[in-house]
mmCIF file of C-alpha atoms and ligand atoms in Angstrom:
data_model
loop_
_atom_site.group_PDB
_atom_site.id
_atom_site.type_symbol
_atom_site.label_atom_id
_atom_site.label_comp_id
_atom_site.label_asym_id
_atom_site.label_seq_id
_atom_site.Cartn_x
_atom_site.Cartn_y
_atom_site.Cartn_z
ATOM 1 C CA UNK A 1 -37.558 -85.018 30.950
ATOM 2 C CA UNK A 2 -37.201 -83.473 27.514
ATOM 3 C CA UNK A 3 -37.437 -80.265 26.773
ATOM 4 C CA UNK A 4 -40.473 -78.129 25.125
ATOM 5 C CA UNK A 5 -38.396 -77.831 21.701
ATOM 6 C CA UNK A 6 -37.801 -81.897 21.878
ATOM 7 C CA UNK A 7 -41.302 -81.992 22.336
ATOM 8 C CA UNK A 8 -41.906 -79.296 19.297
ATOM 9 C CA UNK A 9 -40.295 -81.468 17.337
ATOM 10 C CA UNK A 10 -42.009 -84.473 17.861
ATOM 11 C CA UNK A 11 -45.637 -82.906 17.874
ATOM 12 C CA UNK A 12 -44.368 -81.196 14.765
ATOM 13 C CA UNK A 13 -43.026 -84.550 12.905
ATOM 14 C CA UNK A 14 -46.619 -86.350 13.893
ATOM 15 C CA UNK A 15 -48.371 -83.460 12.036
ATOM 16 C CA UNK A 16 -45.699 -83.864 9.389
ATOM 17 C CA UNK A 17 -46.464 -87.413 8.990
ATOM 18 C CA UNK A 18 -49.832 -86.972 8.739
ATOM 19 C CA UNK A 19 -49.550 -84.740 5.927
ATOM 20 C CA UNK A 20 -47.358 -86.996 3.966
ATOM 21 C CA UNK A 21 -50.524 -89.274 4.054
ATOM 22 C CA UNK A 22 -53.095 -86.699 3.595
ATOM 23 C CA UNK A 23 -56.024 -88.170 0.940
ATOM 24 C CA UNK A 24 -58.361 -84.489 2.276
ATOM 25 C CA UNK A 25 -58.423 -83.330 -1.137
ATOM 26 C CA UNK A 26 -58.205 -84.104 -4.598
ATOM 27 C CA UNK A 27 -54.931 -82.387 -4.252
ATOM 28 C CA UNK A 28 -52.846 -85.685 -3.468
ATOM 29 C CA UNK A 29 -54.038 -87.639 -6.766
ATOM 30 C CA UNK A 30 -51.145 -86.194 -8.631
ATOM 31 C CA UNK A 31 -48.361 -85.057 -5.762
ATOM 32 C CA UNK A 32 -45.144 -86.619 -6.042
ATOM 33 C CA UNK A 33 -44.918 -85.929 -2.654
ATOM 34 C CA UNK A 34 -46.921 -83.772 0.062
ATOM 35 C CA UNK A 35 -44.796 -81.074 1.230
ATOM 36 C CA UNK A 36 -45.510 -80.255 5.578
ATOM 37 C CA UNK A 37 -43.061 -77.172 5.871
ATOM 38 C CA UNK A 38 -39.959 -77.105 7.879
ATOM 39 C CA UNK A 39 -37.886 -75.188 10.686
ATOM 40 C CA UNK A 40 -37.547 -75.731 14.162
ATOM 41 C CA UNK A 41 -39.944 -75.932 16.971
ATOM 42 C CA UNK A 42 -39.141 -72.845 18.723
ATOM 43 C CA UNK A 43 -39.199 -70.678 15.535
ATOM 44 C CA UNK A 44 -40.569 -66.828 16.604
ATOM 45 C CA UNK A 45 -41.308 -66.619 13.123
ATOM 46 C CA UNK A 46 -43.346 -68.109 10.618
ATOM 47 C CA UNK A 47 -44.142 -67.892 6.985
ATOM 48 C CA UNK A 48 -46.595 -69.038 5.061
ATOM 49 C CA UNK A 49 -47.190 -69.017 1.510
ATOM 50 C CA UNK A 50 -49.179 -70.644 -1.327
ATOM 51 C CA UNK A 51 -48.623 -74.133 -2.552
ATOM 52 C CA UNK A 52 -45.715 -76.318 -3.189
ATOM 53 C CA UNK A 53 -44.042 -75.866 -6.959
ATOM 54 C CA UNK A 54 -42.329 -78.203 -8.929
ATOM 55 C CA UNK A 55 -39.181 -78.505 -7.759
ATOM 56 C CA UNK A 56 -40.760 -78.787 -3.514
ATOM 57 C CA UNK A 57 -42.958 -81.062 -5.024
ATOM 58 C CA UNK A 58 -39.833 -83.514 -5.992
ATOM 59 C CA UNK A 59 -37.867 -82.949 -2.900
ATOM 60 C CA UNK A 60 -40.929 -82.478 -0.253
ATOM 61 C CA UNK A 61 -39.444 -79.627 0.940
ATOM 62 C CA UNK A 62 -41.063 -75.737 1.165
ATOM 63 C CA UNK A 63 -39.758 -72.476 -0.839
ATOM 64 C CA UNK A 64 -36.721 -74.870 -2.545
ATOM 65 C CA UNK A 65 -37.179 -73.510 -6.300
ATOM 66 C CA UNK A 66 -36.415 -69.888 -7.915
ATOM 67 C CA UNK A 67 -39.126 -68.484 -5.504
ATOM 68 C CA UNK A 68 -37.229 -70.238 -2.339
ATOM 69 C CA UNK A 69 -33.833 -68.870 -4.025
ATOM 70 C CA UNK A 70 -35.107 -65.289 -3.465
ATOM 71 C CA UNK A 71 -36.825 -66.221 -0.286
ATOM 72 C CA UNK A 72 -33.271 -66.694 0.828
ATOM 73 C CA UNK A 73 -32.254 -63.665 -0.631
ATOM 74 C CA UNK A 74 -34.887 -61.741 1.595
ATOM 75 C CA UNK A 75 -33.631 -63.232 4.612
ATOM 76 C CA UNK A 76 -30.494 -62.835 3.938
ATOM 77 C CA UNK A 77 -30.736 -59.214 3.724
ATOM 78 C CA UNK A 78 -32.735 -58.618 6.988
ATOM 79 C CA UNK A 79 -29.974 -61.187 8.532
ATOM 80 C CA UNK A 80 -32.293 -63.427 10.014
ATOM 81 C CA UNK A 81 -31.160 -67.405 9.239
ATOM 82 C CA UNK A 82 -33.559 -69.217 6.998
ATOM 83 C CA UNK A 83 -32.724 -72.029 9.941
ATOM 84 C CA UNK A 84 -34.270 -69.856 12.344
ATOM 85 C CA UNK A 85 -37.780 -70.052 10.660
ATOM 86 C CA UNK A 86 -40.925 -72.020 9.924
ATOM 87 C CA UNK A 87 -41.745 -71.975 6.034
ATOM 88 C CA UNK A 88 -44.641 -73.902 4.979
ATOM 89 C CA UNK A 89 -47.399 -73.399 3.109
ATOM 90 C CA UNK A 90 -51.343 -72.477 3.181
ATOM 91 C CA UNK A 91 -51.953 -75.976 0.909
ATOM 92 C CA UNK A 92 -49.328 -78.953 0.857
ATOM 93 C CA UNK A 93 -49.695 -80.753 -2.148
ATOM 94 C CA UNK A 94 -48.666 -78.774 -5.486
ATOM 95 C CA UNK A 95 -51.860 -77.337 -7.639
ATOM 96 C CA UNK A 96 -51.812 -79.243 -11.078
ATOM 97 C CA UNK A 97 -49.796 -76.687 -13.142
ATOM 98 C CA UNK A 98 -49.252 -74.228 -9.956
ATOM 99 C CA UNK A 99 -52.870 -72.661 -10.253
ATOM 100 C CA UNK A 100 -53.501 -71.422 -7.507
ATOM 101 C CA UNK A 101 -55.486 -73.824 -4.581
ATOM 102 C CA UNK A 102 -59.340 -73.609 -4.954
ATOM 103 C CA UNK A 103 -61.054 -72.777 -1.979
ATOM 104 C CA UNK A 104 -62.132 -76.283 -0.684
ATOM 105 C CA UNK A 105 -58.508 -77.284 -0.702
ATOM 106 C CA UNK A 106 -57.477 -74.666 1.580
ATOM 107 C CA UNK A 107 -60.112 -75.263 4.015
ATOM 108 C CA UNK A 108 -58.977 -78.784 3.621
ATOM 109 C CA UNK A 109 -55.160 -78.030 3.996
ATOM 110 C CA UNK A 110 -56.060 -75.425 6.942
ATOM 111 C CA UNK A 111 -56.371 -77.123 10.169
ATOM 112 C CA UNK A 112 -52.681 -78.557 9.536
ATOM 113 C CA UNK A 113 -51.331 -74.717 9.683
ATOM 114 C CA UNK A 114 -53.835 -74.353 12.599
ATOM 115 C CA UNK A 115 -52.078 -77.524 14.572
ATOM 116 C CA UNK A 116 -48.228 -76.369 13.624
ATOM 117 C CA UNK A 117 -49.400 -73.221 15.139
ATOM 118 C CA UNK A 118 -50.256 -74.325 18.081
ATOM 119 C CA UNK A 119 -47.125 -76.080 18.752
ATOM 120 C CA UNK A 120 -44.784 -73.216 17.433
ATOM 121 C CA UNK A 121 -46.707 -70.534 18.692
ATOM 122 C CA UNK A 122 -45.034 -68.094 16.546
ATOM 123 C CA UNK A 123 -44.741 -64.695 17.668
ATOM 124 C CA UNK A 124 -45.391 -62.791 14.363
ATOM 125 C CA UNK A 125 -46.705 -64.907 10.737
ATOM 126 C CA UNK A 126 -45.247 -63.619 7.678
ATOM 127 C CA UNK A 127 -48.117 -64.147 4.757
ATOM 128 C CA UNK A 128 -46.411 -64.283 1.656
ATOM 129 C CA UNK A 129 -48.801 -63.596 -1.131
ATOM 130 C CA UNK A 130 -52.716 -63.280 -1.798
ATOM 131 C CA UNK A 131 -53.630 -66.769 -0.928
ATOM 132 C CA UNK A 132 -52.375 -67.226 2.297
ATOM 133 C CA UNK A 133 -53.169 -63.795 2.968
ATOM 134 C CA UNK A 134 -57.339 -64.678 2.295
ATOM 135 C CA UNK A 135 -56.667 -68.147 4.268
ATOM 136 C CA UNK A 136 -55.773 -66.528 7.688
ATOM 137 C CA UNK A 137 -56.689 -62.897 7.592
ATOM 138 C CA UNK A 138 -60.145 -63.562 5.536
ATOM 139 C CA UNK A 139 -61.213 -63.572 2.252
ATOM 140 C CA UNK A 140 -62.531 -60.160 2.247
ATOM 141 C CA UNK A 141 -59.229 -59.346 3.079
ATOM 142 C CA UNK A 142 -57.176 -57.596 -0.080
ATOM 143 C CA UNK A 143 -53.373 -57.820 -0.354
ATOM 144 C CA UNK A 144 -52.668 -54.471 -1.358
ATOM 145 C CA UNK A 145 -54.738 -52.780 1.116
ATOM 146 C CA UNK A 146 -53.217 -54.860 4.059
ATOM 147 C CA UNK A 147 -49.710 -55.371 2.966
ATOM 148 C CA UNK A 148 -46.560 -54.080 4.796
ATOM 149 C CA UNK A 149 -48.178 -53.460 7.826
ATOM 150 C CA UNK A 150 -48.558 -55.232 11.230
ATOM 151 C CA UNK A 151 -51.649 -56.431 12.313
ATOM 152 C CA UNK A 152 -52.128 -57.618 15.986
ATOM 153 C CA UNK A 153 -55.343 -60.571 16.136
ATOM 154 C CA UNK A 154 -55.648 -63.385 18.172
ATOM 155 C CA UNK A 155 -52.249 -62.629 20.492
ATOM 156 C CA UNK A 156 -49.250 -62.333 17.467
ATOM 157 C CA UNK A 157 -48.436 -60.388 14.827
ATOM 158 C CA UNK A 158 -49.500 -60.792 11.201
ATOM 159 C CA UNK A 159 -47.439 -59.598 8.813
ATOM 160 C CA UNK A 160 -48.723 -59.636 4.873
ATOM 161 C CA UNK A 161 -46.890 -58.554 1.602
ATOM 162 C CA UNK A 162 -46.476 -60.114 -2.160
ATOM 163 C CA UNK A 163 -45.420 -63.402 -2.841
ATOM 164 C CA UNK A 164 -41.698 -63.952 -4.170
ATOM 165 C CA UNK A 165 -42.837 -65.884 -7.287
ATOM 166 C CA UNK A 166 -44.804 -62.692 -8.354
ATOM 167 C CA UNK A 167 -41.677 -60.221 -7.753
ATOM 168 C CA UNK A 168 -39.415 -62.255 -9.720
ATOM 169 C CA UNK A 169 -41.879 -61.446 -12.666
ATOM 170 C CA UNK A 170 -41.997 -57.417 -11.810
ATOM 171 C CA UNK A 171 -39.217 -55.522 -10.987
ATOM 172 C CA UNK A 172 -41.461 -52.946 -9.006
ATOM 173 C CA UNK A 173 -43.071 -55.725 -7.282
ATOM 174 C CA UNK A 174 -39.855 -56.729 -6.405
ATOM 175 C CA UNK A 175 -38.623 -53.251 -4.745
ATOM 176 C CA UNK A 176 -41.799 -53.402 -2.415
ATOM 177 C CA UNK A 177 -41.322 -56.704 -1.622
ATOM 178 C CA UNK A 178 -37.718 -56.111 -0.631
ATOM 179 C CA UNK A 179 -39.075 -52.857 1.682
ATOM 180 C CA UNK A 180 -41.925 -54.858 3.373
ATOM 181 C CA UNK A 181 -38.544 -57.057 4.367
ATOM 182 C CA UNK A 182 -37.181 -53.902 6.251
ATOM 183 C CA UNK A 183 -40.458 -53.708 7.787
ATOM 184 C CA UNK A 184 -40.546 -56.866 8.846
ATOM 185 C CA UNK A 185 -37.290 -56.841 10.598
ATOM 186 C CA UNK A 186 -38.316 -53.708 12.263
ATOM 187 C CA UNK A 187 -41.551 -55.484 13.991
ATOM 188 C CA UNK A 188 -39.548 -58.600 14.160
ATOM 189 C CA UNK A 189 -37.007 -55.990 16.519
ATOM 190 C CA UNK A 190 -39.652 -54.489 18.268
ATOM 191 C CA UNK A 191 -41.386 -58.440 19.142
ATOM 192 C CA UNK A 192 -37.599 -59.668 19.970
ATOM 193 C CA UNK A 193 -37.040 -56.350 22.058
ATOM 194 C CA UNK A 194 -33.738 -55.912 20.318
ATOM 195 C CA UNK A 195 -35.441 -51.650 19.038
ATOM 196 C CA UNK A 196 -37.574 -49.947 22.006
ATOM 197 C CA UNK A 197 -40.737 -47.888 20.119
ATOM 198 C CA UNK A 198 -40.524 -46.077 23.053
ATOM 199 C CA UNK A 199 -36.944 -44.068 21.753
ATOM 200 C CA UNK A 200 -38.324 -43.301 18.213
ATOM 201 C CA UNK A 201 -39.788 -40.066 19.044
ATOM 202 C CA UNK A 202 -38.121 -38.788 22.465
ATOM 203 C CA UNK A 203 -40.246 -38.057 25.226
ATOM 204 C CA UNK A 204 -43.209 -39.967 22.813
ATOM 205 C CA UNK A 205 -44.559 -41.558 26.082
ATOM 206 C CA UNK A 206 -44.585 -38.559 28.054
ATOM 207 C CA UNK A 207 -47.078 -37.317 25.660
ATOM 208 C CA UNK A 208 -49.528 -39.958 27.340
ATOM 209 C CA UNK A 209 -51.671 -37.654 29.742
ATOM 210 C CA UNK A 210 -54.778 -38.412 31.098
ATOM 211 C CA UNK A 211 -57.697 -36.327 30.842
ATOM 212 C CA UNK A 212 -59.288 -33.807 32.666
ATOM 213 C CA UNK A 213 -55.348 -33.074 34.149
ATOM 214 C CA UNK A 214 -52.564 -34.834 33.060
ATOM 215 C CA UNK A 215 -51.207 -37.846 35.038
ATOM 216 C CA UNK A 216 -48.247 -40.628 35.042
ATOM 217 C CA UNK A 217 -49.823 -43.816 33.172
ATOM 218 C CA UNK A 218 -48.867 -45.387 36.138
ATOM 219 C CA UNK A 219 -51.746 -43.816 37.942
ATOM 220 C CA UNK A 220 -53.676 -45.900 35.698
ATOM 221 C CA UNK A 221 -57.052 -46.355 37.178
ATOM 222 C CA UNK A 222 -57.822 -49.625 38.894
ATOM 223 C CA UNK A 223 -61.206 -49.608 38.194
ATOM 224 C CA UNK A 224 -62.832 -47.013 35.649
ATOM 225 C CA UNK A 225 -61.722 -46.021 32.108
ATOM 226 C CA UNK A 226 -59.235 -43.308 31.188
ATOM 227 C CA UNK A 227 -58.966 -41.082 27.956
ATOM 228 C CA UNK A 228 -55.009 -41.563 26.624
ATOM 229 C CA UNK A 229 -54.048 -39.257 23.870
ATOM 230 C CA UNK A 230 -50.690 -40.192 22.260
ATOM 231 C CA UNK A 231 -48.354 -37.964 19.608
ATOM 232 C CA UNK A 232 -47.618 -41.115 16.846
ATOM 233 C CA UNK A 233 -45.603 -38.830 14.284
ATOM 234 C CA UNK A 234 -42.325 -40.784 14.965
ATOM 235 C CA UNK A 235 -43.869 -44.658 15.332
ATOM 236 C CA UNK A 236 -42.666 -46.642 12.478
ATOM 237 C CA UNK A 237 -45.019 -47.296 9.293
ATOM 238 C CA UNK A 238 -45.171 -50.778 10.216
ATOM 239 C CA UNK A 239 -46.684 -49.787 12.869
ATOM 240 C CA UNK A 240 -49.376 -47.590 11.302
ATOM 241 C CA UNK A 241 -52.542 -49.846 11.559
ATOM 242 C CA UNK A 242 -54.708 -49.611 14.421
ATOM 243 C CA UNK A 243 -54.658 -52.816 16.040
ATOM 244 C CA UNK A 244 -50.872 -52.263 16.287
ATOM 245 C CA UNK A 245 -50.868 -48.809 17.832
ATOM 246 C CA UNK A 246 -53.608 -50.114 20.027
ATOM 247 C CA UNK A 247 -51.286 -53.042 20.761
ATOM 248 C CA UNK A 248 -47.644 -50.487 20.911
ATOM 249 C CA UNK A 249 -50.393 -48.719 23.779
ATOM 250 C CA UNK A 250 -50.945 -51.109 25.376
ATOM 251 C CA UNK A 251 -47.180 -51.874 25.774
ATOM 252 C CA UNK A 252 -45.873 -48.782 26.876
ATOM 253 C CA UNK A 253 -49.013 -48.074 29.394
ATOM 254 C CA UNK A 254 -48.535 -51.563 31.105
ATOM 255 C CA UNK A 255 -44.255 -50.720 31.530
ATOM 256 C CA UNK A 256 -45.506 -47.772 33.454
ATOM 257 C CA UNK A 257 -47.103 -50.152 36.151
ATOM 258 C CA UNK A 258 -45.376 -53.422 38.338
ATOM 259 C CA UNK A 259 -45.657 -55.912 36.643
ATOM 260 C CA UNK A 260 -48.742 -57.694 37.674
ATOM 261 C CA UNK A 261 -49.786 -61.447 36.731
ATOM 262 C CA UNK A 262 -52.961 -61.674 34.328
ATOM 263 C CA UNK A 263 -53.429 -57.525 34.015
ATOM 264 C CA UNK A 264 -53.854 -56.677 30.312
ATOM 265 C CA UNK A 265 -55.072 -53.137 29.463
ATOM 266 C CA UNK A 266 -58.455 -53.103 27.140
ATOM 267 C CA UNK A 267 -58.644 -50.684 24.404
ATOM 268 C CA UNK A 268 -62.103 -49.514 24.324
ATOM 269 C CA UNK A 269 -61.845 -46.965 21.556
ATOM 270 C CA UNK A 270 -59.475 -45.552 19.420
ATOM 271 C CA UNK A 271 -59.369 -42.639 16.859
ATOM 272 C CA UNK A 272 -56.303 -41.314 15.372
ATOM 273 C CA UNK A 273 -56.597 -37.759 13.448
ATOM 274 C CA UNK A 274 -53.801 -35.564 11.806
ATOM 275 C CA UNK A 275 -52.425 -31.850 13.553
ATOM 276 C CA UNK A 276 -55.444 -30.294 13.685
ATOM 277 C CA UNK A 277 -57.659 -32.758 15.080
ATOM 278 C CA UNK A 278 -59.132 -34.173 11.853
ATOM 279 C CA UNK A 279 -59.947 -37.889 12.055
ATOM 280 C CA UNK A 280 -57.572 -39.385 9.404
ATOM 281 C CA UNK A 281 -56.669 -43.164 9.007
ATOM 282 C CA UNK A 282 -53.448 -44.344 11.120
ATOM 283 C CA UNK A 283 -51.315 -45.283 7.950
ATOM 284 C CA UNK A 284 -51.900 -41.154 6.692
ATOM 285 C CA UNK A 285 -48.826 -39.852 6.286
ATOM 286 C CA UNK A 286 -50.618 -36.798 8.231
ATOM 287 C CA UNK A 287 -52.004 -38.807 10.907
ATOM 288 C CA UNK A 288 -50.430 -37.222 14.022
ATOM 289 C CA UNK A 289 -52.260 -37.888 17.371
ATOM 290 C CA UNK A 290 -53.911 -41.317 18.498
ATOM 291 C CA UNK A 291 -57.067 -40.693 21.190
ATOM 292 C CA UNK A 292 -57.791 -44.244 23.382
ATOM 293 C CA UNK A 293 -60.603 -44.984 26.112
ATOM 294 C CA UNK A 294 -58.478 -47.713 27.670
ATOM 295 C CA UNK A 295 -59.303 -49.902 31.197
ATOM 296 C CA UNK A 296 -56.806 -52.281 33.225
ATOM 297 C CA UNK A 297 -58.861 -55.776 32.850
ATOM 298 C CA UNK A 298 -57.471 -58.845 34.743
ATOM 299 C CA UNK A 299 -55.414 -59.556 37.691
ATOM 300 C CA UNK A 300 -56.225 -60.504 41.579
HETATM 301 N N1 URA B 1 -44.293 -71.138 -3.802
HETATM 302 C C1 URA B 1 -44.980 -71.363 -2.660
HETATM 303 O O1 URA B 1 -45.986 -70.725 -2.390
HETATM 304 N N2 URA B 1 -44.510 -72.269 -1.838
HETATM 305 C C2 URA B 1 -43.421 -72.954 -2.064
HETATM 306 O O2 URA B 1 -43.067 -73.777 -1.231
HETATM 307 C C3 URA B 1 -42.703 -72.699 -3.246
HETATM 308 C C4 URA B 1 -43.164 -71.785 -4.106
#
């Protein structure tokens, strides 16, 4: 029988092949070549970024020119293996000139990313640039509001910051690109289980107590909510958004019970607010406390 990566790789070379042949969009009138995106089938990460450029458009392969060449850098410094990865790209074909896709294209272009994803089921999606960033987060969503900071939707992380081709034209674009790297590895850690959030700030998960007297998470309520309050001075910026807190919660209340097939914890509300009780965004750099109505959903 082969195995699930064998069969990666095949699902992922029919999607491939379909691409190659893609007429969608006006796109393909002037590709050399279309451009699927590459890495193996069992990549736990995946990154995504505009369009192909020149020199991917010649060899049909992703992130190969000056913008690849730091892409590689990048990796290289966070020392995960550019062979360990999915690159491809939110369209396949290159943009005339390397404009950037119109709209119609990438909703053309889109439900290849959405059928790679299903077979790779990647555990956290690196967005590199604006683009890809509107294509799977939404197009209300803003790059500079979102990026360096995880976002849990839909069962993985998402992961946004600037493109490479823009930080090899600005040298401060450039810096923050090579920090939203180091946060990247850090959630990469955290999703590999190779850093525990729970050993940033000692004794963070005893500050879980349960309201009106304060109780073990694992007394966790079978049935009925509970109020969780949570100190979140020491969590990692990366971690500063509040899907991901909500997520980190849900982790560390969950370890606290036997595991149990099917039993997810719900977060019903969540507020975070700085030392003295003031409601203040997560990503403050006051933000101290996080304050959760949370119920166990699922199981027998
Ligand atoms: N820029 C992109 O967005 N993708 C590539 O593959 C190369 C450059």
């Amino acid at each position: 029988m082969a195995s699930p990566a064998v069969d990666g790789s095949e699902a992922l070379e029919r999607i491939a092949r379909e691409i190659r042949s893609c007429t969608r969009c006006p796109l393909h009138q002037q590709r050399t070549q279309a451009v699927p995106g590459e890495g193996p089938a069992d990549a736990p990460l995946l990154f995504v970024g505009e369009g192909p450029g020149a020199e991917e458009d010649v060899q049909g392969r992703p992130f190969v020119g000056a913008a690849g060449r730091l892409l590689d850098r990048l990796l290289g410094s966070i020392r995960i293996p550019r062979e360990r990865v999915f690159i491809t790209n939110t369209v396949r074909c290159r943009p005339p000139g390397n404009r950037e896709p119109h709209p119609d294209e990438v909703a053309a272009c889109l439900p290849y990313l959405v059928r790679q994803m299903s077979v790779l089921h990647p555990r956290v999606v690196c967005l590199l640039g604006a683009t890809a960033t509107r294509a799977l987060l939404g197009s209300d969503q803003k790059l500079n509001q979102v990026r360096g900071r995880a976002l849990r939707e839909a069962g993985r992380w998402w992961f946004a910051t600037y493109h490479p081709a823009a930080a090899l034209r600005s040298a401060s674009l450039a810096n923050a690109l090579q920090e939203d790297f180091r946060r990247l590895r850090r959630l990469v850690d955290v999703e590999w289980g190779t850093e525990d959030p729970a050993r940033w700030k000692p004794g963070a998960l005893h500050k879980i107590f349960a309201h009106p007297q304060p109780t073990e998470p694992v007394l966790l309520a079978e049935a009925g909510t509970l109020r969780i309050s949570w100190e979140v001075r020491g969590v990692h910026p990366v971690f500063r958004t509040e899907s991901a807190l909500a997520e980190l919660l849900r982790r560390f209340v969950l370890r606290q019970r036997p595991a149990e097939p099917g039993v997810g914890l719900e977060v019903l509300k969540l507020e975070t607010t700085d030392g003295s009780g003031r409601p203040v965004p997560p990503e403050n750099p006051d933000c101290a406390h996080l304050h959760a109505e949370v119920r166990l959903v699922g199981g027998a």
